[in-house]
Coordinates of C-alpha atoms in Angstrom, one line a residue:
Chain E
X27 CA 0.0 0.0 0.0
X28 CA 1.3 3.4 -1.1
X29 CA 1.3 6.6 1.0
X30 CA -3.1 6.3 1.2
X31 CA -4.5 9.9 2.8
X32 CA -7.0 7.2 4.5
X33 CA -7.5 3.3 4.5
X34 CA -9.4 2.1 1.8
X35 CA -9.8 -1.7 1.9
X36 CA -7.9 -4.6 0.5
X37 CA -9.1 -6.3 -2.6
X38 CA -8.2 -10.2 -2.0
X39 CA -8.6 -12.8 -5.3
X40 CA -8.2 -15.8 -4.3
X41 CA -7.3 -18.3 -6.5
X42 CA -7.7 -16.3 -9.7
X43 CA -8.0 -18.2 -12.9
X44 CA -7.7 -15.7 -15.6
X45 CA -5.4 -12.6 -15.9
X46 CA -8.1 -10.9 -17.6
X47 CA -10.2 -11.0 -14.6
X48 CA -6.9 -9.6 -12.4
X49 CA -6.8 -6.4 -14.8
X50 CA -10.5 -5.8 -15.1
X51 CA -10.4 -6.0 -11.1
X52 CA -7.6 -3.4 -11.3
X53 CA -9.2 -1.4 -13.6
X54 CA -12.0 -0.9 -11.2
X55 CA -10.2 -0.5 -8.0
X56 CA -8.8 2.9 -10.0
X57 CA -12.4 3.6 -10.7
X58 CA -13.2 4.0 -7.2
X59 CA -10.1 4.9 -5.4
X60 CA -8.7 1.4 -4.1
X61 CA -4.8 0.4 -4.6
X62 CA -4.3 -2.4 -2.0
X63 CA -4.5 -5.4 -4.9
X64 CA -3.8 -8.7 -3.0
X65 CA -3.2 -12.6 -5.5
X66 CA -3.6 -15.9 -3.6
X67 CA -2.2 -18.5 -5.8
X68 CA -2.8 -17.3 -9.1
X69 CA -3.6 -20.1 -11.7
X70 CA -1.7 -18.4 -14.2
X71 CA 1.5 -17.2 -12.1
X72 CA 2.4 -13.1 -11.5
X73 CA 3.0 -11.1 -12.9
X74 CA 0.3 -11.9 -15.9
X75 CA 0.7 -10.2 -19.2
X76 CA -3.0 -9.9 -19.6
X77 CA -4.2 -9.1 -16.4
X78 CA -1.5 -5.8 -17.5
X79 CA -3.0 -5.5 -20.6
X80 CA -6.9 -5.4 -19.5
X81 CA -5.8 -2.9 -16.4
X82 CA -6.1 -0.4 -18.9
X83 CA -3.4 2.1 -17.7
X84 CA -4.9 1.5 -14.0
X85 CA -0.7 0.2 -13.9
X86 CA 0.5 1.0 -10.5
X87 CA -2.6 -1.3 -8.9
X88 CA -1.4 -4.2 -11.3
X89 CA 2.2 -3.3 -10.1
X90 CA 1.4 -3.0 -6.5
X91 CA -0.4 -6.2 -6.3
X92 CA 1.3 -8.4 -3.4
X93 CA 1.0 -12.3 -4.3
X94 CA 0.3 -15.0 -1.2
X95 CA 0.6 -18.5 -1.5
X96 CA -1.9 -19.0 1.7
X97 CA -5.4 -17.0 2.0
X98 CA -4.7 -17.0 5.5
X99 CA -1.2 -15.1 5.2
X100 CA -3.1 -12.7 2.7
X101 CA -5.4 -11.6 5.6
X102 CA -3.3 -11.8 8.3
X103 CA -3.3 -7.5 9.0
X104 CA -7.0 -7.4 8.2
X105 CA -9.6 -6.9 11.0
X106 CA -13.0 -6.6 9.2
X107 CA -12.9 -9.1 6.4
X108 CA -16.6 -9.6 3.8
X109 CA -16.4 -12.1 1.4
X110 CA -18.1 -12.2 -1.3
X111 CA -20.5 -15.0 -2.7
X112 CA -23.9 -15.5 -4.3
X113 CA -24.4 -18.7 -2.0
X114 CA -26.0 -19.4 1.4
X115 CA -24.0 -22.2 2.9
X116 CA -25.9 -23.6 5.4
X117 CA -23.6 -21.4 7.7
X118 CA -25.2 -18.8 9.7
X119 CA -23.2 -15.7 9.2
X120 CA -24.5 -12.5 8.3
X121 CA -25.2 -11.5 5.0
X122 CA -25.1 -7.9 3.7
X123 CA -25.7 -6.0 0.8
X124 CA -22.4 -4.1 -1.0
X125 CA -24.4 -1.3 0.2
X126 CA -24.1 -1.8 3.9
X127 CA -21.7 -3.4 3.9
X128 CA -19.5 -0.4 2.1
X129 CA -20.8 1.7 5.2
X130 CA -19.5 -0.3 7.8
X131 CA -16.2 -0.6 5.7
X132 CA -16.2 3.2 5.5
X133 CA -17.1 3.4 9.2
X134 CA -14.3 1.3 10.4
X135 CA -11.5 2.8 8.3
X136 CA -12.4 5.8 9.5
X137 CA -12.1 4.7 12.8
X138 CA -8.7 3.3 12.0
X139 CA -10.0 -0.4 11.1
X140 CA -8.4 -1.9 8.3
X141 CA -10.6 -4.0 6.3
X142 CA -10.9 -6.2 2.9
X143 CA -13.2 -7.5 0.8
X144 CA -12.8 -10.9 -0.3
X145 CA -13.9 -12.8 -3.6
X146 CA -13.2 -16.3 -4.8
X147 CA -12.5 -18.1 -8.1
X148 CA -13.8 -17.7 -11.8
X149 CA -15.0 -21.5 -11.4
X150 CA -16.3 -22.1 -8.3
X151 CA -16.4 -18.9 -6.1
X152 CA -15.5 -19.1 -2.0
X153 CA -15.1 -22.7 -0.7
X154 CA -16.4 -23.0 3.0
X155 CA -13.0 -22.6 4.9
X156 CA -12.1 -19.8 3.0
X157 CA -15.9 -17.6 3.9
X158 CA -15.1 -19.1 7.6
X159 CA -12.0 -16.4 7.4
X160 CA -14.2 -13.4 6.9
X161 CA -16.6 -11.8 9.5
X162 CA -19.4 -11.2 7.3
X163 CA -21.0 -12.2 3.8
X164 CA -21.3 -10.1 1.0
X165 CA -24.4 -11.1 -1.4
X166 CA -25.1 -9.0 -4.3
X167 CA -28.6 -8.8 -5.6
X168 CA -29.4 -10.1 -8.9
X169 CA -32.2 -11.2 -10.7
X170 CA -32.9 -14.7 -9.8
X171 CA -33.1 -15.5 -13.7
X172 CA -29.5 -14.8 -14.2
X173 CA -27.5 -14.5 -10.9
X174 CA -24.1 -15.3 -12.1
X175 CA -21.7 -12.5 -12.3
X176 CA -18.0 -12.5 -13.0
X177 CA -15.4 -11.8 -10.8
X178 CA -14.7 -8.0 -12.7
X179 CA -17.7 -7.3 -11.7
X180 CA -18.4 -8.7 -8.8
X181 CA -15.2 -6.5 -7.8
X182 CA -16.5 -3.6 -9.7
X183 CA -19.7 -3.7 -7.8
X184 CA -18.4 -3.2 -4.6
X185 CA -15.5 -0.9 -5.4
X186 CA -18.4 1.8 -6.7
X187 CA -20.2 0.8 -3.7
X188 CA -16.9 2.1 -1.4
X189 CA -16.8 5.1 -3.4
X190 CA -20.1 5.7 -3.2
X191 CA -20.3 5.4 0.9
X192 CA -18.3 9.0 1.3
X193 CA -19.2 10.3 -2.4
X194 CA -20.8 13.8 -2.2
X195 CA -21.8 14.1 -6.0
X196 CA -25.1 15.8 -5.9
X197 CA -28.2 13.7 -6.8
X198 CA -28.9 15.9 -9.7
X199 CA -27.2 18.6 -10.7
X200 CA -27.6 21.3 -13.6
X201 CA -23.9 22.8 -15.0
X202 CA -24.8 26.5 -16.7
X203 CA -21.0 26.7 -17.3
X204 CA -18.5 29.4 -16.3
X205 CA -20.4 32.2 -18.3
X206 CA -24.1 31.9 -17.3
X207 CA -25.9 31.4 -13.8
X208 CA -29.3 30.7 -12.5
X209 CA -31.5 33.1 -13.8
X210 CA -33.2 34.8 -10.9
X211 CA -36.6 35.8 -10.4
X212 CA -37.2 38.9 -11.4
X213 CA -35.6 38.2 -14.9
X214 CA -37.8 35.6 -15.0
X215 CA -40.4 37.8 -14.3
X216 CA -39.3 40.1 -16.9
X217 CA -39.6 37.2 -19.5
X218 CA -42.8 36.5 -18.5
X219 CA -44.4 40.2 -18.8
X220 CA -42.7 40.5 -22.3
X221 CA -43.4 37.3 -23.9
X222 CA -47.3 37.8 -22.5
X223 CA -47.0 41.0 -23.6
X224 CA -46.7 40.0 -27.2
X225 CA -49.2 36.9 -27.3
X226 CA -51.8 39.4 -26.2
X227 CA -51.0 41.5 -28.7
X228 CA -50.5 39.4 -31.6
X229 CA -53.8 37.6 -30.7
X230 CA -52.5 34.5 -29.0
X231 CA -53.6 35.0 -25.8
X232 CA -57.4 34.2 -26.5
X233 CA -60.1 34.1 -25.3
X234 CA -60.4 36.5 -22.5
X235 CA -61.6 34.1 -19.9
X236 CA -58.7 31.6 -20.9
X237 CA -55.8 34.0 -21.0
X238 CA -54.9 33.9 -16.9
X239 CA -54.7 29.9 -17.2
X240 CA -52.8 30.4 -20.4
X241 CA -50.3 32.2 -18.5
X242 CA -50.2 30.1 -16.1
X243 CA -49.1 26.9 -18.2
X244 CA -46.7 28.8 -20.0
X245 CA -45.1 30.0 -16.8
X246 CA -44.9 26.7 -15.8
X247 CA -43.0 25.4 -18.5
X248 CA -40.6 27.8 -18.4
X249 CA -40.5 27.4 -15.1
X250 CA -39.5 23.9 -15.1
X251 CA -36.5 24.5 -17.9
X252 CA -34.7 25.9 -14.8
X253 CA -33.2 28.5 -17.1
X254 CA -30.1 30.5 -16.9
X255 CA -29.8 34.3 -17.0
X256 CA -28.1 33.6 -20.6
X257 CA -31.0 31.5 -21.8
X258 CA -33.5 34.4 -20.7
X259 CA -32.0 36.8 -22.7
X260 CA -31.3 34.3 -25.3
X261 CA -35.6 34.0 -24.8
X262 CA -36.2 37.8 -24.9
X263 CA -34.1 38.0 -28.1
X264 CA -36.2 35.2 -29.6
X265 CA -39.4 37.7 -28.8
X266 CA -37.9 40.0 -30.5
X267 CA -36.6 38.4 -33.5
X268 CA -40.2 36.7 -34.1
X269 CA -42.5 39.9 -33.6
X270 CA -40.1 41.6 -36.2
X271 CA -40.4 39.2 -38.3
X272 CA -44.3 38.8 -38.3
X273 CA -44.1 42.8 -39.3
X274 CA -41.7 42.0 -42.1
X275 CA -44.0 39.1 -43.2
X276 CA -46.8 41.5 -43.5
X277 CA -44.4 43.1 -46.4
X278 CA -44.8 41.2 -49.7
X279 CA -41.2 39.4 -49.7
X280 CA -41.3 35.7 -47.7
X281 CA -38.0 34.8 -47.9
X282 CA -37.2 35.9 -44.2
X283 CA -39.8 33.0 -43.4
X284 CA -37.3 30.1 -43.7
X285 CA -34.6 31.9 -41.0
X286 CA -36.5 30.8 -38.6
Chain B
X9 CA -39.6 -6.1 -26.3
X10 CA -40.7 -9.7 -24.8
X11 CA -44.0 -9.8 -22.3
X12 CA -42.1 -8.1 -19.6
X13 CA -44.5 -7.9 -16.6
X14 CA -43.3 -4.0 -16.3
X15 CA -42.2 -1.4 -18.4
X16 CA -38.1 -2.1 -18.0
X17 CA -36.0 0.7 -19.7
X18 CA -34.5 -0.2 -23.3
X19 CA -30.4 -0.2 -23.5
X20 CA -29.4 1.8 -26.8
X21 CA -26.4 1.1 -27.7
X22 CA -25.0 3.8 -30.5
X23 CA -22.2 2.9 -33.2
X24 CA -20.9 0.2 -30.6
X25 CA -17.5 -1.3 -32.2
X26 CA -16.6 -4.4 -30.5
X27 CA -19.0 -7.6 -30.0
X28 CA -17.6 -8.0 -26.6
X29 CA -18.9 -4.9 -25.1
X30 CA -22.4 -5.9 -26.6
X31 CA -22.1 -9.3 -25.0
X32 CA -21.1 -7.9 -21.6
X33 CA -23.5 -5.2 -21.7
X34 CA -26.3 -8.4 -22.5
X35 CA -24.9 -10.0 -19.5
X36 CA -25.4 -7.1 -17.0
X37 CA -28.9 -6.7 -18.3
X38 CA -29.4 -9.8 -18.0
X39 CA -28.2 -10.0 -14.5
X40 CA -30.2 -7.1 -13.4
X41 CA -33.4 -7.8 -15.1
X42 CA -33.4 -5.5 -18.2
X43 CA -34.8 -7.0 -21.6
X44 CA -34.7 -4.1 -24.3
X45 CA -31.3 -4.2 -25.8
X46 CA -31.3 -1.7 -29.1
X47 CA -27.9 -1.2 -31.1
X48 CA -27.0 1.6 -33.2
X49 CA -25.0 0.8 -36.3
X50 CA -22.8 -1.3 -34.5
X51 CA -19.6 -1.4 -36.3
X52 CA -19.0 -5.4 -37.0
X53 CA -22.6 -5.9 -38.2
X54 CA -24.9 -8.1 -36.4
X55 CA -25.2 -10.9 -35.3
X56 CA -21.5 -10.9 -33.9
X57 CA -20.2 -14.2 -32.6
X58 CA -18.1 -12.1 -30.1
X59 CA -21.5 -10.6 -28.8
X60 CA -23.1 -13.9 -28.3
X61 CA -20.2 -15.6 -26.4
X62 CA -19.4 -12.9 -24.3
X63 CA -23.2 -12.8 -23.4
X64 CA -22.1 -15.8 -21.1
X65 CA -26.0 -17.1 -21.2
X66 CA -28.2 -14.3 -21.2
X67 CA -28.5 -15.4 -25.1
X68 CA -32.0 -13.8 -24.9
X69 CA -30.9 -10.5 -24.8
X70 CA -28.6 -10.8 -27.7
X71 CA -30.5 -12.8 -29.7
X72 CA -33.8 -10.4 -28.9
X73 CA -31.2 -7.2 -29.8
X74 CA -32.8 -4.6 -32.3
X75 CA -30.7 -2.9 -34.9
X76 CA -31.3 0.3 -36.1
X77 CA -29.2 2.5 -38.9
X78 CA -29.5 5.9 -36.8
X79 CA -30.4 6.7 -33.4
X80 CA -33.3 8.5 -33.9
X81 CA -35.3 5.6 -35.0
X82 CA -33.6 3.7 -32.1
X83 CA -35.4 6.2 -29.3
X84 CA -38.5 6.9 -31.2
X85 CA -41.0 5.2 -28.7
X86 CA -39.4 6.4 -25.8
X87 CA -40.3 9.0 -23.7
X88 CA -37.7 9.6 -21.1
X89 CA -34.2 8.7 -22.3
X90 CA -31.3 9.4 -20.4
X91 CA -27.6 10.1 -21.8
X92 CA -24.7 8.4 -19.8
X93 CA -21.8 10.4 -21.2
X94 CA -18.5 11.4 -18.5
X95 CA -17.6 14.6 -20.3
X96 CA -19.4 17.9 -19.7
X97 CA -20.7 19.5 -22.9
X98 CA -21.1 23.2 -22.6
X99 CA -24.7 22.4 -23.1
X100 CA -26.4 23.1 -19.3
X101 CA -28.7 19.9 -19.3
X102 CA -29.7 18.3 -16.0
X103 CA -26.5 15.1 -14.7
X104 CA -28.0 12.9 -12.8
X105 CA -25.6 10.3 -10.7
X106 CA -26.8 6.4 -12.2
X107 CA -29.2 6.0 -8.7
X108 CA -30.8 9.2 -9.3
X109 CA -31.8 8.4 -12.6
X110 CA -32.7 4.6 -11.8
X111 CA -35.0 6.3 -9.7
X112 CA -36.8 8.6 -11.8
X113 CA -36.8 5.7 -14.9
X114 CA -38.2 3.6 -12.0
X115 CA -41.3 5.9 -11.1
X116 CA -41.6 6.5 -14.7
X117 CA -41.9 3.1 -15.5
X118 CA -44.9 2.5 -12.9
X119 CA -46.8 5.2 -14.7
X120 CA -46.5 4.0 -17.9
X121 CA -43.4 6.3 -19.2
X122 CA -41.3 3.9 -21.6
X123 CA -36.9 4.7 -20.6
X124 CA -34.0 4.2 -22.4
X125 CA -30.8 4.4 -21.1
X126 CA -28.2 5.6 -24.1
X127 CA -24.4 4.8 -24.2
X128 CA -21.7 6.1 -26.8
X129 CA -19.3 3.8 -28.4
X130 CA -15.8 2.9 -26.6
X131 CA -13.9 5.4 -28.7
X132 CA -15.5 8.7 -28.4
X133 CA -18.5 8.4 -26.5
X134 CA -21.4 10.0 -27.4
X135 CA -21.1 13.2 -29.5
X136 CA -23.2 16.4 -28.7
X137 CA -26.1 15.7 -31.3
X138 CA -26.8 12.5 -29.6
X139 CA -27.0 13.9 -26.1
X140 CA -29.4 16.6 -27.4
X141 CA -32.0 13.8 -28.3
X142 CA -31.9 13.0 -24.7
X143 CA -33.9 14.7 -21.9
X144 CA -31.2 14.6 -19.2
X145 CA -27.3 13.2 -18.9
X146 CA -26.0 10.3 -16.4
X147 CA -22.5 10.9 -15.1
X148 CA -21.4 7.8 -13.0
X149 CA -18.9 9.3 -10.2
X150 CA -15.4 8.0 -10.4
X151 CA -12.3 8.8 -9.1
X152 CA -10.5 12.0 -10.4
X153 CA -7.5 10.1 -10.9
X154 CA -9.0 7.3 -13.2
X155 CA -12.1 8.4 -14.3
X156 CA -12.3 5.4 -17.8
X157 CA -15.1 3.1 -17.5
X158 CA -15.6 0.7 -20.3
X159 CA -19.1 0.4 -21.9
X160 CA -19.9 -3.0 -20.6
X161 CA -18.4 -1.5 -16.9
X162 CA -21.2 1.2 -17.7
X163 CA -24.0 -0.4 -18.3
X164 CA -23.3 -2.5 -15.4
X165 CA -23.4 -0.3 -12.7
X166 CA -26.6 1.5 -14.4
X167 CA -28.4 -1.7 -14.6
X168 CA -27.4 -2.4 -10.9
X169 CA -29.0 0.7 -10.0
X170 CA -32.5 0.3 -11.6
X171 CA -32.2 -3.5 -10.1
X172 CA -31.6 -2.0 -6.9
X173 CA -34.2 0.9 -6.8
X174 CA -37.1 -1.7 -6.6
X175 CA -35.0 -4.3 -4.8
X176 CA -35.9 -5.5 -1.2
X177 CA -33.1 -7.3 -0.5
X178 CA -32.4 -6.9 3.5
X179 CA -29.1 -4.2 4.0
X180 CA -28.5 -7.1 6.5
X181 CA -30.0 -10.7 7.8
X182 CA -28.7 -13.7 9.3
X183 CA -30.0 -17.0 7.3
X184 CA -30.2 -19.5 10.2
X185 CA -31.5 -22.0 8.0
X186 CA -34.6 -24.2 7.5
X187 CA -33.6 -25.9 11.1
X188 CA -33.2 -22.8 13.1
X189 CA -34.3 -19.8 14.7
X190 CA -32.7 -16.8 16.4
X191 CA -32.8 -17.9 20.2
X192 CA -35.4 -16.5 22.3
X193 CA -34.4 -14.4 25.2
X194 CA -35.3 -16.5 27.6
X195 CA -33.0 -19.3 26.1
X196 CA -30.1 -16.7 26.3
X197 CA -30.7 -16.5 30.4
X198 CA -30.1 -19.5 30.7
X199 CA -27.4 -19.8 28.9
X200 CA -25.9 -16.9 30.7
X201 CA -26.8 -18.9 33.4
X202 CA -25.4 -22.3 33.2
X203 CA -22.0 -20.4 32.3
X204 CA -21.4 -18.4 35.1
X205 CA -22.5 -20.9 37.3
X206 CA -20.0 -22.9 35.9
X207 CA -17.6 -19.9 35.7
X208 CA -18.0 -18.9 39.4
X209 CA -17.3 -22.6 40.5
X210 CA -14.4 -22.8 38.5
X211 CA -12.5 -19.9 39.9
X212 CA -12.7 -17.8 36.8
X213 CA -15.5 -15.2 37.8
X214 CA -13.4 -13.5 40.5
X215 CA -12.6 -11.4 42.6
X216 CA -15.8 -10.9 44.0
X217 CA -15.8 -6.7 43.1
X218 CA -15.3 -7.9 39.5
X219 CA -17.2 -10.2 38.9
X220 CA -20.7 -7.9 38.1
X221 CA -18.7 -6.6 35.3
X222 CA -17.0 -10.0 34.2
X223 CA -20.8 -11.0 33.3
X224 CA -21.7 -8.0 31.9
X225 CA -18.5 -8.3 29.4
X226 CA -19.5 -11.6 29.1
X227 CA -23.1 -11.5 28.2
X228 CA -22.5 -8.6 25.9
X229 CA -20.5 -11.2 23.7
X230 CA -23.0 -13.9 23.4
X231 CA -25.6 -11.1 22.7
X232 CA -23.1 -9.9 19.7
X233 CA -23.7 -13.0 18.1
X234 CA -27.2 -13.4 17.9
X235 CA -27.0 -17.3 18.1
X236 CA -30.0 -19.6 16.9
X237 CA -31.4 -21.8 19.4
X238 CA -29.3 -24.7 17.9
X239 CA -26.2 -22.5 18.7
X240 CA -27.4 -21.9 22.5
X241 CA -27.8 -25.7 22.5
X242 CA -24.3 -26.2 21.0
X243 CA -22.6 -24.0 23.4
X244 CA -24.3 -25.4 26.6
X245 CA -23.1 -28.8 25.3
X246 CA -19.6 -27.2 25.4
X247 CA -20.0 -25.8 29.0
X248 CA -20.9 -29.9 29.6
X249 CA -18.0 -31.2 27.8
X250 CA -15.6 -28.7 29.0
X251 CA -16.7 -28.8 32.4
X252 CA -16.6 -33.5 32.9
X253 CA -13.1 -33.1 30.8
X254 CA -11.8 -30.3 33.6
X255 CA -13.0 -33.2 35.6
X256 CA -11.1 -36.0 34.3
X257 CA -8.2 -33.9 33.8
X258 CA -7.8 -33.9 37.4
X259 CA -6.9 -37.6 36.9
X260 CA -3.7 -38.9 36.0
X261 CA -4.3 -39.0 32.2
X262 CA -3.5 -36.1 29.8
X263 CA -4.3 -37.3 26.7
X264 CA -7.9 -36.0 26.6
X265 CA -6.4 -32.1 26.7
X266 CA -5.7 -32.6 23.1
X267 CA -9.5 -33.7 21.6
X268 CA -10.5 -29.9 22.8

């Protein structure tokens, strides 16, 4: 492990059978911000020119990967240990989702705990001894008409999961750019007086009992585009350009028609 | 679309080049219960032997797959399409993180909205004319210092998402099994019970100022491990067996120490 700002968790593959599966594990512990790559008993040997080649440029994880012969030896520093596997074993041990269990990973390192998240072969997944090393059981949910996932992204899963646990990306976010901000209300307002303004007077705004739910609707959906102050004037120009326009189509020529 | 139960989201895939993207991409739907698979002009024509083996299975996806020559007959029935692109555009369009957007495709979906969820190909993306045809953009948060994700990586963790906005799956649960139950309370007293009884008479529970707190530590223990009944059963059996072996111990032979 290089010089980490915090702990992240290990990522332990035990057993691994293809290199391809090594580099798309590596691939997506760079996605999310993990570097500690541990190998017990690769099939293939280390290091694997594939598992280099389908990293992807995610090199230093492929690089810093530490090779065990024993599971047991691979673990040894750990203290919260999931692994993960799609089968109930007839062992009572707790199951969690990547979810949760990415919260209590993230609650522990940040309380100093280091902790790893462990995931079997390409052929037959965690045997029994090897789940008996780890506290807890990682499940991830599928659709019960095609549970099997490989091991990239059975690791890819839970690697977003980690990053998502202390991720403050808003929800949903609008991005007006460097030159243009929210428009604010009374440009808004503006908007709506002049473009009102000009529907009454071009006959649009009809009848006179309609015209106060007309304006209502068309507040609303400009009111939902969430404009910018750009987009307004952008809007009022618009106005302009069309009310012009319907006084130059009153002149004979038609040819301004198809700039619109 | 096959006689889907609910209205699942559609995955457009535009100009995709290689067949194992497609396949992977299958496979995650798959997984995570989507049907709709649409391709855009995908560069190796269709059907791709690449596609289909990579699909791993989930051969009807692939072998359900649409083709269309341009996009815009690809999204023509939908009515809330969202772009998953990593770059921002200039354009100020609404970015949704992937659970955000599962989300809103979700409540769509149970009021009769039909989604699609649009992906570029693996060399450029999507380009600005394709993003304009959809309503809002998905930006799945990465790392800063590895931000890549392949297509089929993509499609993956959006497909998790929409699995996991209607999922149910427990955060957490303990699977006793069909021949067990979480102990009762009152099987837990006397548990506590028969231990310290056997503790005190021992010698361990001691001195006598400790000893309140020695059960407390004690009981707090047992209680972390929410044991079935058949555990409570198991470890009572143990106090037995440890208790007659302390016994025989006491006789000349040593060789039972070593069947603890």
């Amino acid at each position: 492990m290089t010089s980490v700002p915090c702990l992240t968790p290990a990522i332990i593959l035990s057993r691994p059978q293809l290199g391809e599966n090594i580099g798309a594990a590596a691939r997506a512990m760079a996605n999310f911000g993990l570097t500690d790559l541990r190998l017990v008993a690769p099939r293939d040997g280390w290091p694997n020119a594939r598992a280099f080649s389908m990293a992807a440029g995610a090199l230093w994880i492929v690089e810093g990967a530490r090779v065990f012969e024993r599971l047991e030896d691979a673990l040894s520093d750990l203290e919260l240990v999931y692994a993960t596997t799609a089968r109930t074993r007839g062992v009572a041990k707790e199951v969690l989702t990547p979810g949760a269990a990415a919260a209590n990973l993230r609650r522990s390192a940040d309380a100093g705990v280091r902790g790893g998240l462990l995931f079997g072969n390409e052929r037959s997944g965690l045997d029994n001894e090897e789940v008996a090393l780890a506290q807890a059981i990682i499940t991830i949910p599928t659709s019960p008409d095609f549970a099997s996932l490989n091991l990239g992204q059975a690791v890819l899963l839970n690697a977003y999961e980690w990053f998502r646990s202390a991720d403050t990306t808003p929800e949903v976010r609008i991005d007006h750019g460097a030159l243009a901000r929210p428009a604010t209300n009374a440009e808004l307002q503006h908007l709506f007086a002049h473009l009102e303004d000009e529907l009454l007077k071009a006959g649009f705004l009809y009848p006179p009992d309609r015209v106060g739910q007309m304006k209502l609707n068309l507040r609303a959906m400009l009111q939902r585009a969430q404009l910018s102050d750009q987009e307004v004037r952008t809007l009022r120009g618009i106005i302009v350009a069309l009310t012009r326009g319907k006084l130059r189509r009153a002149q004979p020529s038609v040819e301004d028609a198809d700039e619109l």
